[in-house]
PDB file of C-alpha atoms in Angstrom:
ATOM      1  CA  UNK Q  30      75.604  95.772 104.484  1.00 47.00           C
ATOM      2  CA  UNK Q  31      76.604  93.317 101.867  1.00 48.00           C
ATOM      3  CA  UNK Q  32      75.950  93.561  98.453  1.00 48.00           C
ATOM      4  CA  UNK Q  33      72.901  91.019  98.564  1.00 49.00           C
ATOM      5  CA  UNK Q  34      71.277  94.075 101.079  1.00 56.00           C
ATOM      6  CA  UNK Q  35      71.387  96.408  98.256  1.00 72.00           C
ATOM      7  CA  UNK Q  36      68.451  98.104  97.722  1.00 89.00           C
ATOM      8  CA  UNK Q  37      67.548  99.575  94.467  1.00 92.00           C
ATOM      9  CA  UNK Q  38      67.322 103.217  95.338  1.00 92.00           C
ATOM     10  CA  UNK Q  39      70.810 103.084  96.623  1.00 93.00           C
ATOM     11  CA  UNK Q  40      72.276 101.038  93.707  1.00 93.00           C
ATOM     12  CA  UNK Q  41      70.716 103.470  91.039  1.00 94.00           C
ATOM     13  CA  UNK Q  42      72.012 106.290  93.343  1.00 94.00           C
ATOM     14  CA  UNK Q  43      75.340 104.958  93.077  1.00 95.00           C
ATOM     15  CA  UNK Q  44      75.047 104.432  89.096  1.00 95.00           C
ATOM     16  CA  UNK Q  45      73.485 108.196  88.894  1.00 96.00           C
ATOM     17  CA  UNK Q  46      77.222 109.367  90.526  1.00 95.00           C
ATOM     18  CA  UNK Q  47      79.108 107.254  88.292  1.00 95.00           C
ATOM     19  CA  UNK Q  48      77.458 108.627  85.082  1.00 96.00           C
ATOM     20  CA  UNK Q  49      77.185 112.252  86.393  1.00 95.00           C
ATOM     21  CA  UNK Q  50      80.880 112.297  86.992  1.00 95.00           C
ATOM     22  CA  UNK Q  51      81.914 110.465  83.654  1.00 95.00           C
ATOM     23  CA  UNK Q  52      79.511 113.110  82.006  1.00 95.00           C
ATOM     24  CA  UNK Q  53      81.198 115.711  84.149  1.00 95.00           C
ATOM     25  CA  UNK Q  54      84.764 114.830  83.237  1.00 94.00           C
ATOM     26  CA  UNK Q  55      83.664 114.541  79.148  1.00 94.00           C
ATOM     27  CA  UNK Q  56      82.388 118.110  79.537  1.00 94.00           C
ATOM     28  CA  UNK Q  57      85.303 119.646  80.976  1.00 93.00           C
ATOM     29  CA  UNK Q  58      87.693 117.407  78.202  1.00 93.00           C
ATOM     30  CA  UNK Q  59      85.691 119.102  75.517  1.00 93.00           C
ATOM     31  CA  UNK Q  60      85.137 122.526  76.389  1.00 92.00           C
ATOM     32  CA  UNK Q  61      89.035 122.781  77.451  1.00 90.00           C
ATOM     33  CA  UNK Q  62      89.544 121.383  73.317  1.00 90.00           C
ATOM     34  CA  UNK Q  63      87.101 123.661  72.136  1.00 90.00           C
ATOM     35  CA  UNK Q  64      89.044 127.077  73.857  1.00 88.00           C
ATOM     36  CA  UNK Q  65      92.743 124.945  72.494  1.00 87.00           C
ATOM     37  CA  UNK Q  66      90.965 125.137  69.407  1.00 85.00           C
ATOM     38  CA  UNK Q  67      90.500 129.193  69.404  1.00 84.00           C
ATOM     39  CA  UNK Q  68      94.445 129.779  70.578  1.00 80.00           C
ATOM     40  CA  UNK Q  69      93.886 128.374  74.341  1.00 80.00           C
ATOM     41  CA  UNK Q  70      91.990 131.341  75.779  1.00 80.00           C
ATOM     42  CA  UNK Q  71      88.799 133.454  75.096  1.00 80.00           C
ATOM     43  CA  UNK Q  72      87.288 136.631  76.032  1.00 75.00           C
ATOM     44  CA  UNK Q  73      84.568 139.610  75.187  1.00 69.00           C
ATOM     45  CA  UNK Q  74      87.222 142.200  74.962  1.00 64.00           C
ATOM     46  CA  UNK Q  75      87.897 145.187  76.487  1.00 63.00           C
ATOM     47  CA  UNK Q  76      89.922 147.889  77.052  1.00 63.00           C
ATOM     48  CA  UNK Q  77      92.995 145.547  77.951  1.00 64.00           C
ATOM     49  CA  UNK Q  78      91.770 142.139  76.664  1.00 61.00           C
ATOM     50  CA  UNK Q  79      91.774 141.070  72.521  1.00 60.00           C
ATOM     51  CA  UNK Q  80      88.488 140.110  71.621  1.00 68.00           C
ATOM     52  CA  UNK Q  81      88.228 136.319  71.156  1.00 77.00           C
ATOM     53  CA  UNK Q  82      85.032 134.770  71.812  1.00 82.00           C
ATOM     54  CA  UNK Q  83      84.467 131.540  73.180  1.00 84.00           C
ATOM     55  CA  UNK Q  84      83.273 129.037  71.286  1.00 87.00           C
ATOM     56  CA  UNK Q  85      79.111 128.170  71.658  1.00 87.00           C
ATOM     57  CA  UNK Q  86      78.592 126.524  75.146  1.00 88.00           C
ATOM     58  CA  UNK Q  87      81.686 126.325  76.279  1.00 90.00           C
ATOM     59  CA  UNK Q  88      81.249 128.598  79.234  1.00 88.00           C
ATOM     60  CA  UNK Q  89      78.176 126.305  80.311  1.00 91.00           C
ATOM     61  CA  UNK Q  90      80.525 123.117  79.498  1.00 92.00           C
ATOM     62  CA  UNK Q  91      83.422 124.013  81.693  1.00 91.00           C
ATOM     63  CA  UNK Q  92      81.145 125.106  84.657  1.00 93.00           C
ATOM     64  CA  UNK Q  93      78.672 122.706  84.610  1.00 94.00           C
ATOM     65  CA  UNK Q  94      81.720 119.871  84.206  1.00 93.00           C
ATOM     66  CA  UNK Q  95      83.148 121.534  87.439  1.00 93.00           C
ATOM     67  CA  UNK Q  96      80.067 121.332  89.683  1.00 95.00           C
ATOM     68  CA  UNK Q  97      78.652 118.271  88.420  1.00 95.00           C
ATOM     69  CA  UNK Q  98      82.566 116.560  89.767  1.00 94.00           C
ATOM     70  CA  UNK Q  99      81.733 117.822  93.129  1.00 94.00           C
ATOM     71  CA  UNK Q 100      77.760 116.042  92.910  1.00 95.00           C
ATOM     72  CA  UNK Q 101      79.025 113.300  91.227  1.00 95.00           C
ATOM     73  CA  UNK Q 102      81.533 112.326  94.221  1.00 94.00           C
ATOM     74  CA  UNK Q 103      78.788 112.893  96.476  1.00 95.00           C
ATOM     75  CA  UNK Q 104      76.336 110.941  95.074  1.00 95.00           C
ATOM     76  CA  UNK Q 105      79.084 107.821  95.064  1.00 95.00           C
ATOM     77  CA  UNK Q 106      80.539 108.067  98.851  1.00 94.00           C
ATOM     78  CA  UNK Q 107      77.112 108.582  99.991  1.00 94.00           C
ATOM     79  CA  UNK Q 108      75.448 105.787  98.374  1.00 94.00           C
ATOM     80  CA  UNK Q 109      78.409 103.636  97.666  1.00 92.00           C
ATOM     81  CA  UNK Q 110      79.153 103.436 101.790  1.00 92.00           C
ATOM     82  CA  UNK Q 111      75.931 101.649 102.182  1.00 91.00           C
ATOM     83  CA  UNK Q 112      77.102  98.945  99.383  1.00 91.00           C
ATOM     84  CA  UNK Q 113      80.678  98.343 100.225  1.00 91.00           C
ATOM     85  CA  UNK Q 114      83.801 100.266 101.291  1.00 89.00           C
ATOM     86  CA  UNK Q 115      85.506  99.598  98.012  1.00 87.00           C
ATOM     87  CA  UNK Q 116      82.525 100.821  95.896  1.00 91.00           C
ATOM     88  CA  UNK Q 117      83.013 104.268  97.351  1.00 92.00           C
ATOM     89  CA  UNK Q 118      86.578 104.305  96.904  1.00 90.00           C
ATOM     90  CA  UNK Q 119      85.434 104.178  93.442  1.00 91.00           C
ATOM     91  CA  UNK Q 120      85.507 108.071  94.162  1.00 92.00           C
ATOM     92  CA  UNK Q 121      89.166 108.645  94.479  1.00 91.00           C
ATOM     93  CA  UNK Q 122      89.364 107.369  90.282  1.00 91.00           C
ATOM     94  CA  UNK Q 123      88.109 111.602  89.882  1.00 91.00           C
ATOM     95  CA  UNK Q 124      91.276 112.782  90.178  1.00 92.00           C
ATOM     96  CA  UNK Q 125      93.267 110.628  87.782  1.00 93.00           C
ATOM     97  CA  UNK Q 126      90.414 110.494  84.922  1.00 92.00           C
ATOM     98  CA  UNK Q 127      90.548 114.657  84.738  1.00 92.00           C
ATOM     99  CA  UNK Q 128      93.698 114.982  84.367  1.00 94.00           C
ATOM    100  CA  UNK Q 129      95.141 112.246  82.545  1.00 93.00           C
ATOM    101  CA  UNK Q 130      91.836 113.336  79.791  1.00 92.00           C
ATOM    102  CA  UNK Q 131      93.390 117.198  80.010  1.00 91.00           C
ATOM    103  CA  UNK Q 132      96.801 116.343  79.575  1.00 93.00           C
ATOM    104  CA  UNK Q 133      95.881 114.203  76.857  1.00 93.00           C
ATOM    105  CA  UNK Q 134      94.422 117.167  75.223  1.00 90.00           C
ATOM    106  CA  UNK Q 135      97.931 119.316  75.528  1.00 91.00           C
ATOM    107  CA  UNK Q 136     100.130 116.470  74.789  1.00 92.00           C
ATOM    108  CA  UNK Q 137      97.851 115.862  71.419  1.00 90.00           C
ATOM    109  CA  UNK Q 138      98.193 119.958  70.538  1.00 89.00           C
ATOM    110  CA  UNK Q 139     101.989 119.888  70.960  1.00 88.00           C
ATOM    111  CA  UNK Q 140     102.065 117.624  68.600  1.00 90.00           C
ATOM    112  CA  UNK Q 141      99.505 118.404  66.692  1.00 86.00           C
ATOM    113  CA  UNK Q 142      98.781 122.671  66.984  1.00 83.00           C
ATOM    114  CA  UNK Q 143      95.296 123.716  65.275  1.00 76.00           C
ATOM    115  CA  UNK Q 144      97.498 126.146  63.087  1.00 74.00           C
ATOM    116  CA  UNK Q 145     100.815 123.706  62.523  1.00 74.00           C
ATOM    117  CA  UNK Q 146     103.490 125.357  64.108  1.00 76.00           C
ATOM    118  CA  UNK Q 147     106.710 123.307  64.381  1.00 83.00           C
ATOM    119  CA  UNK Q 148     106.283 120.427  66.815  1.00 81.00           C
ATOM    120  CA  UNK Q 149     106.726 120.156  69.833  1.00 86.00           C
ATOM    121  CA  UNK Q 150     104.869 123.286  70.866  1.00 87.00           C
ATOM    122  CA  UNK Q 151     106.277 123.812  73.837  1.00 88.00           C
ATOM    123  CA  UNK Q 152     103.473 125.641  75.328  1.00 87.00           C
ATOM    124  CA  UNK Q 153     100.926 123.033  74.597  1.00 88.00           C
ATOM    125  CA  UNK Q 154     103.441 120.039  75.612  1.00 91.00           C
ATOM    126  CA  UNK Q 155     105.162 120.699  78.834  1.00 93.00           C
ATOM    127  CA  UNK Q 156     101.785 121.065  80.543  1.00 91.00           C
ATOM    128  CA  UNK Q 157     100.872 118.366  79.386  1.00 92.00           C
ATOM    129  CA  UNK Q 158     103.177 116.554  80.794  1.00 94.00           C
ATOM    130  CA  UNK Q 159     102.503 117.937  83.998  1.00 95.00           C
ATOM    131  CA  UNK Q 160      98.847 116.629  83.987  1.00 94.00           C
ATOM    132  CA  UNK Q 161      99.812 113.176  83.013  1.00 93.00           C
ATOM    133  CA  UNK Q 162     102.253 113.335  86.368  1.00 95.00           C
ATOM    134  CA  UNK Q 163      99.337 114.958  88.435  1.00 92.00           C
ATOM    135  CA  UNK Q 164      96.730 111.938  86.840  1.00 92.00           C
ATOM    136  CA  UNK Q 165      99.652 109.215  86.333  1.00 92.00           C
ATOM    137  CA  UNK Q 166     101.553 109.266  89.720  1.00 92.00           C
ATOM    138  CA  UNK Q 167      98.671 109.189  92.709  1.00 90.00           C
ATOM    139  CA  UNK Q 168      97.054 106.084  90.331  1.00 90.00           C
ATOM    140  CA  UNK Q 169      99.970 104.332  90.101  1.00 92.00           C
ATOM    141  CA  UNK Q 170     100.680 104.461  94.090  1.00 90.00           C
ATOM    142  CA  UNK Q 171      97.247 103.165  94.466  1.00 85.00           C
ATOM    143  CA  UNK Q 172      97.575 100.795  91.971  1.00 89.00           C
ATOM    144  CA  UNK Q 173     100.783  99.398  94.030  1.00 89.00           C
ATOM    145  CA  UNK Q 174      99.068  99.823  97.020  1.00 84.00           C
ATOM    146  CA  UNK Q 175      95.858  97.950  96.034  1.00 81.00           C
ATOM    147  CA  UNK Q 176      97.998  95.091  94.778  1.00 85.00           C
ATOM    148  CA  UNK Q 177      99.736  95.005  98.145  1.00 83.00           C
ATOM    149  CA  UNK Q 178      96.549  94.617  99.871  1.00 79.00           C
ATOM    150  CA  UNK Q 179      95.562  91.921  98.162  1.00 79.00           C
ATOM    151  CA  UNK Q 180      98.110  89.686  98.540  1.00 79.00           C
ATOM    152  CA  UNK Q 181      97.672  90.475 102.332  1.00 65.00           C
ATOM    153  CA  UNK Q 182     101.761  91.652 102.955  1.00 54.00           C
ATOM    154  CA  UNK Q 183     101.257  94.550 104.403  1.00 48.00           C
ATOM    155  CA  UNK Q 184      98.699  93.483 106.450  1.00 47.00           C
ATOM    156  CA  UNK Q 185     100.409  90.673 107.950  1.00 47.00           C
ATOM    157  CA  UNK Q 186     103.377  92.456 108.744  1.00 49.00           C
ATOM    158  CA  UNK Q 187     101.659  95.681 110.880  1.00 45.00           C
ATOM    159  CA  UNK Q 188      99.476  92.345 112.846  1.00 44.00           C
ATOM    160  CA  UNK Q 189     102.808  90.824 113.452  1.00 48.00           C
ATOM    161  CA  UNK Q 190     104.569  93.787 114.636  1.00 49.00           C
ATOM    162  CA  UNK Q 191     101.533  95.003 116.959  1.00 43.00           C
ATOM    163  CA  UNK Q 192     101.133  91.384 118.031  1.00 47.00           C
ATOM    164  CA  UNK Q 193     104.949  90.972 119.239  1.00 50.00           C
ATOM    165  CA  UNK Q 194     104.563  94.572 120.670  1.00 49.00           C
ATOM    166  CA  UNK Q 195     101.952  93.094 123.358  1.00 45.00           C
ATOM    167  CA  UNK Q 196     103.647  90.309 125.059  1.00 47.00           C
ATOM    168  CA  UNK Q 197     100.823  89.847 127.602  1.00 49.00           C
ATOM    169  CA  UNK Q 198      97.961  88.480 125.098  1.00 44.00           C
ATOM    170  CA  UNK Q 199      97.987  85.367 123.769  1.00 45.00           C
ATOM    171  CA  UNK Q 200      96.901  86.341 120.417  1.00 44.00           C
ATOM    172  CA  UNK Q 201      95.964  90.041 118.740  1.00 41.00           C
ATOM    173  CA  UNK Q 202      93.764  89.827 115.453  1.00 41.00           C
ATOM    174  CA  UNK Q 203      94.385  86.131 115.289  1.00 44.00           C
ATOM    175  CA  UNK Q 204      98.183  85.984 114.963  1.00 43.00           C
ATOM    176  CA  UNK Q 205      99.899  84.713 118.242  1.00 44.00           C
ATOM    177  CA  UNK Q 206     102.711  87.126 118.832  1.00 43.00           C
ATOM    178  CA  UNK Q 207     106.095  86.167 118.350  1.00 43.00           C
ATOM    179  CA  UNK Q 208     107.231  85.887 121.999  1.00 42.00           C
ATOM    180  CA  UNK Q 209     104.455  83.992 123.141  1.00 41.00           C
ATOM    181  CA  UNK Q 210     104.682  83.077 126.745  1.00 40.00           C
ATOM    182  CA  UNK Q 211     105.454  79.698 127.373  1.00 40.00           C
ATOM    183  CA  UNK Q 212     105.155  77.151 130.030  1.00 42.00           C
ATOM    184  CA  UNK Q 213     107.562  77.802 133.338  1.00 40.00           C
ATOM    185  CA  UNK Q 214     108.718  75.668 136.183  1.00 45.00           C
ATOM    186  CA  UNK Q 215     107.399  77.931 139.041  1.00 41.00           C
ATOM    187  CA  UNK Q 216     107.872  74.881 141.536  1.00 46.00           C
ATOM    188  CA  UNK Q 217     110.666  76.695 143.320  1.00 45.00           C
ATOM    189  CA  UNK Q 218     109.813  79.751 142.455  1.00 44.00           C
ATOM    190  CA  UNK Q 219     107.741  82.642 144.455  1.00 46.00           C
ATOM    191  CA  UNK Q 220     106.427  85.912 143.521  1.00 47.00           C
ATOM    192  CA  UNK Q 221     107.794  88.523 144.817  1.00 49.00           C
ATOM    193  CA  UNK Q 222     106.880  90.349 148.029  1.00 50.00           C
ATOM    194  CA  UNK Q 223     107.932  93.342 150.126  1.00 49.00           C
ATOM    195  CA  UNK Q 224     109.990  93.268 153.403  1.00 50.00           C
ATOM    196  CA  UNK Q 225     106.820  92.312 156.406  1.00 50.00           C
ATOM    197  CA  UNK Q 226     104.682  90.458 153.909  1.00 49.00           C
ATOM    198  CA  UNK Q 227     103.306  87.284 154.582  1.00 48.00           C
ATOM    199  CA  UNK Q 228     103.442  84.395 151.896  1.00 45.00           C
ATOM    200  CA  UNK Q 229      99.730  84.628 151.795  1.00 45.00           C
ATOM    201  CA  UNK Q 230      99.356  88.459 151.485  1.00 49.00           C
ATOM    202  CA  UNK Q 231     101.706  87.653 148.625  1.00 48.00           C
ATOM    203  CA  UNK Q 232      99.836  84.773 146.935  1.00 46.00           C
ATOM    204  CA  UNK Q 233      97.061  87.113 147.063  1.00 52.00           C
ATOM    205  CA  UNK Q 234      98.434  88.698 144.877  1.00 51.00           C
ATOM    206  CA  UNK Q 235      99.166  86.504 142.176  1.00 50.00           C
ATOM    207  CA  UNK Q 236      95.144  86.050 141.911  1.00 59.00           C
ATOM    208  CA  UNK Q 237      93.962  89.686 142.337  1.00 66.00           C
ATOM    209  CA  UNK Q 238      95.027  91.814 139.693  1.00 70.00           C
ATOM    210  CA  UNK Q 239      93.411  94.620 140.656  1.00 74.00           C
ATOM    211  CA  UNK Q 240      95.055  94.887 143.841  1.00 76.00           C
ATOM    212  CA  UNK Q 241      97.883  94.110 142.001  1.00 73.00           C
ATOM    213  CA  UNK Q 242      97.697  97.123 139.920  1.00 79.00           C
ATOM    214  CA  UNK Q 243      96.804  99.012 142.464  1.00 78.00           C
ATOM    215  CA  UNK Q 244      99.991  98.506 144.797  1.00 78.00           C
ATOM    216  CA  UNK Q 245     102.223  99.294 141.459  1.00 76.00           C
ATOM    217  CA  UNK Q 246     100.098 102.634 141.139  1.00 78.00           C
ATOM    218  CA  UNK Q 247     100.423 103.513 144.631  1.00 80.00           C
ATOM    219  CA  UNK Q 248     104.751 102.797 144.751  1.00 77.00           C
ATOM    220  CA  UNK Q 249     104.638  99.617 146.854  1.00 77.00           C
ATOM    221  CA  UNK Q 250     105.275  97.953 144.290  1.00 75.00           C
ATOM    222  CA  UNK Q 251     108.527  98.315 142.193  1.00 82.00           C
ATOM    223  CA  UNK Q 252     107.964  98.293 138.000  1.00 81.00           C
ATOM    224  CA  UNK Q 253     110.505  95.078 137.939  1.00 81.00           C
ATOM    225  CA  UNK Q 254     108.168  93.488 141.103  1.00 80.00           C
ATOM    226  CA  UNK Q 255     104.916  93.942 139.229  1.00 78.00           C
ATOM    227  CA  UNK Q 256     106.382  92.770 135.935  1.00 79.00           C
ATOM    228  CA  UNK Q 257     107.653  89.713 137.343  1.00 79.00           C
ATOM    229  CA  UNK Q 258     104.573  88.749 139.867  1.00 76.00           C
ATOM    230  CA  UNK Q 259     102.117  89.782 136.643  1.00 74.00           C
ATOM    231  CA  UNK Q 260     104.386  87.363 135.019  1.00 75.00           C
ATOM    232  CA  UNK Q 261     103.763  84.486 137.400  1.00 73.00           C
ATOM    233  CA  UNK Q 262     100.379  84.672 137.445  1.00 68.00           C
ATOM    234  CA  UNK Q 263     100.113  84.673 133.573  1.00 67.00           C
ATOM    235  CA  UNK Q 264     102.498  81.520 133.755  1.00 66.00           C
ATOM    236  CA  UNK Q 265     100.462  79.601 136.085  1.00 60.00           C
ATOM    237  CA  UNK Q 266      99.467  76.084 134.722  1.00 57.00           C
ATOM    238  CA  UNK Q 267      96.149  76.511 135.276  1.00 54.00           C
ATOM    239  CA  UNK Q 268      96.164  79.505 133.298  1.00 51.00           C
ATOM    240  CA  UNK Q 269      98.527  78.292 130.264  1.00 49.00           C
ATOM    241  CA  UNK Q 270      96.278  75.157 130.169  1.00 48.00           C
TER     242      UNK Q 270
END
C-alpha cells in the first residue's frame, strides 16, 4: 500500500499514536520534575517511610505517561504498517525521546538543585548521564545506520557477496555475480560418464537435470562428475546465447 492508498481512518490512526505518545512522554518528563522538585521521592508515611507527599497528580501523570507509551506504539505499528514500513519505524524514536527528556531533567538538577547545593550534585548528575547514553547511543547507531541505507553501501555489498556465493545463476537481485560463467570451447570436450556408458546415455545427461541429480543422489555419480557435467550443460551455446 502506497501512500496515495491511504485511507483516512488509518492516517488519523497513525496521527492519534503519534500525539498519544508525545503526550505520554511530556507526562512522564513532568511528573518525574515535579517528585525532583520535592527531594526526588515521595510517600504517605509510615512506620519506616518519612512522610513526603507527592505533589497533586503526579501519581496519575507518571502512570498514565507509562501506559499511554505502550498504546501509543500500538496505535503507530498497527496503522503505520498499512502506510509504509518506514512510518512504523517511526515507533522505535520511543525509546530515545524518554530518556534523553529524563536525563535532561537530572543533568539540569545537578546543575541546578531546587535547594542550591554545590554543583555538580552528584546524585542528580551521574544519572543523568546515564539516560543521555541509554537515549543518545541506540539513536545515533540508527542514525549511522539509516544514512548507510540510503546511500545503498550496505546493500550493495551483502547482493554482491550472495550473488558471487551462487555461481550457477546468472544474476541474483539484479547484480550478475562476480564469477559469471562465461563462454567455453566444448568442441573437444565431453561430459563425463561412468565405465559401460554409452555416449548417448551420457548426452542424456547433459539435457536432463533431473536425472542428473538423481544419479549424484543415488552415488553413481561422483560430486567432481556432477559439478563438471552440470557445468557443461550450463556452458552450452545454446544456453549462454
Amino acid at each position: 500500500m502506497g501512500p496515495q492508498d491511504t485511507s483516512a481512518r488509518t492516517l488519523a490512526g497513525y496521527l492519534a499514536g503519534i500525539v498519544l505518545g508525545t503526550t505520554s512522554v511530556t507526562l512522564l518528563f513532568l511528573g518525574m520534575r515535579a517528585v525532583m522538585d520535592v527531594g526526588g521521592a515521595c510517600a504517605d508515611g509510615g512506620p519506616y517511610v518519612s512522610a513526603q507527599p507527592c505533589p497533586e497528580g503526579t501519581p496519575l501523570a507518571m502512570v498514565g505517561g507509562m501506559f499511554g507509551l505502550f498504546g501509543s506504539a500500538g496505535l503507530i505499528v498497527w496503522f503505520g504498517s498499512r502506510i509504509s514500513k518506514a512510518a512504523a519505524s517511526v515507533v522505535a524514536l520511543g525509546w530515545p525521546a524518554l530518556f534523553l527528556s529524563l536525563g535532561f531533567n537530572f543533568l539540569d538538577y545537578g546543575f541546578h538543585p531546587p535547594d542550591a547545593e554545590p554543583t555538580p550534585v552528584w546524585g542528580w548528575f551521574i544519572p543523568g548521564v546515564l539516560f543521555w547514553l541509554l537515549g543518545g547511543a541506540p539513536l545515533a547507531v540508527a542514525i549511522l545506520a539509516w544514512r548507510e541505507t540510503r546511500a545503498g553501501r550496505p546493500g550493495n555489498r551483502l547482493t554482491s557477496q550472495v550473488a558471487a556465493s551462487i555461481p550457477d545463476r546468472p544474476a541474483v537481485f539484479g547484480v550478475r555475480p562476480r564469477h559469471a560463467i562465461t563462454r567455453v570451447d566444448t568442441t573437444n570436450s565431453a561430459p563425463p560418464k561412468r565405465d559401460g556408458a554409452s555416449d548417448t546415455e551420457t548426452l542424456d545427461l547433459v539435457d536432463d537435470p533431473s536425472r542428473l541429480a538423481a544419479l549424484h543422489g543415488s552415488g553413481n555419480l561422483t560430486d567432481e562428475e556432477f559439478a563438471a557435467t552440470k557445468l557443461e550443460r550450463l556452458t552450452e551455446p545454446d544456453r549462454l546465447a
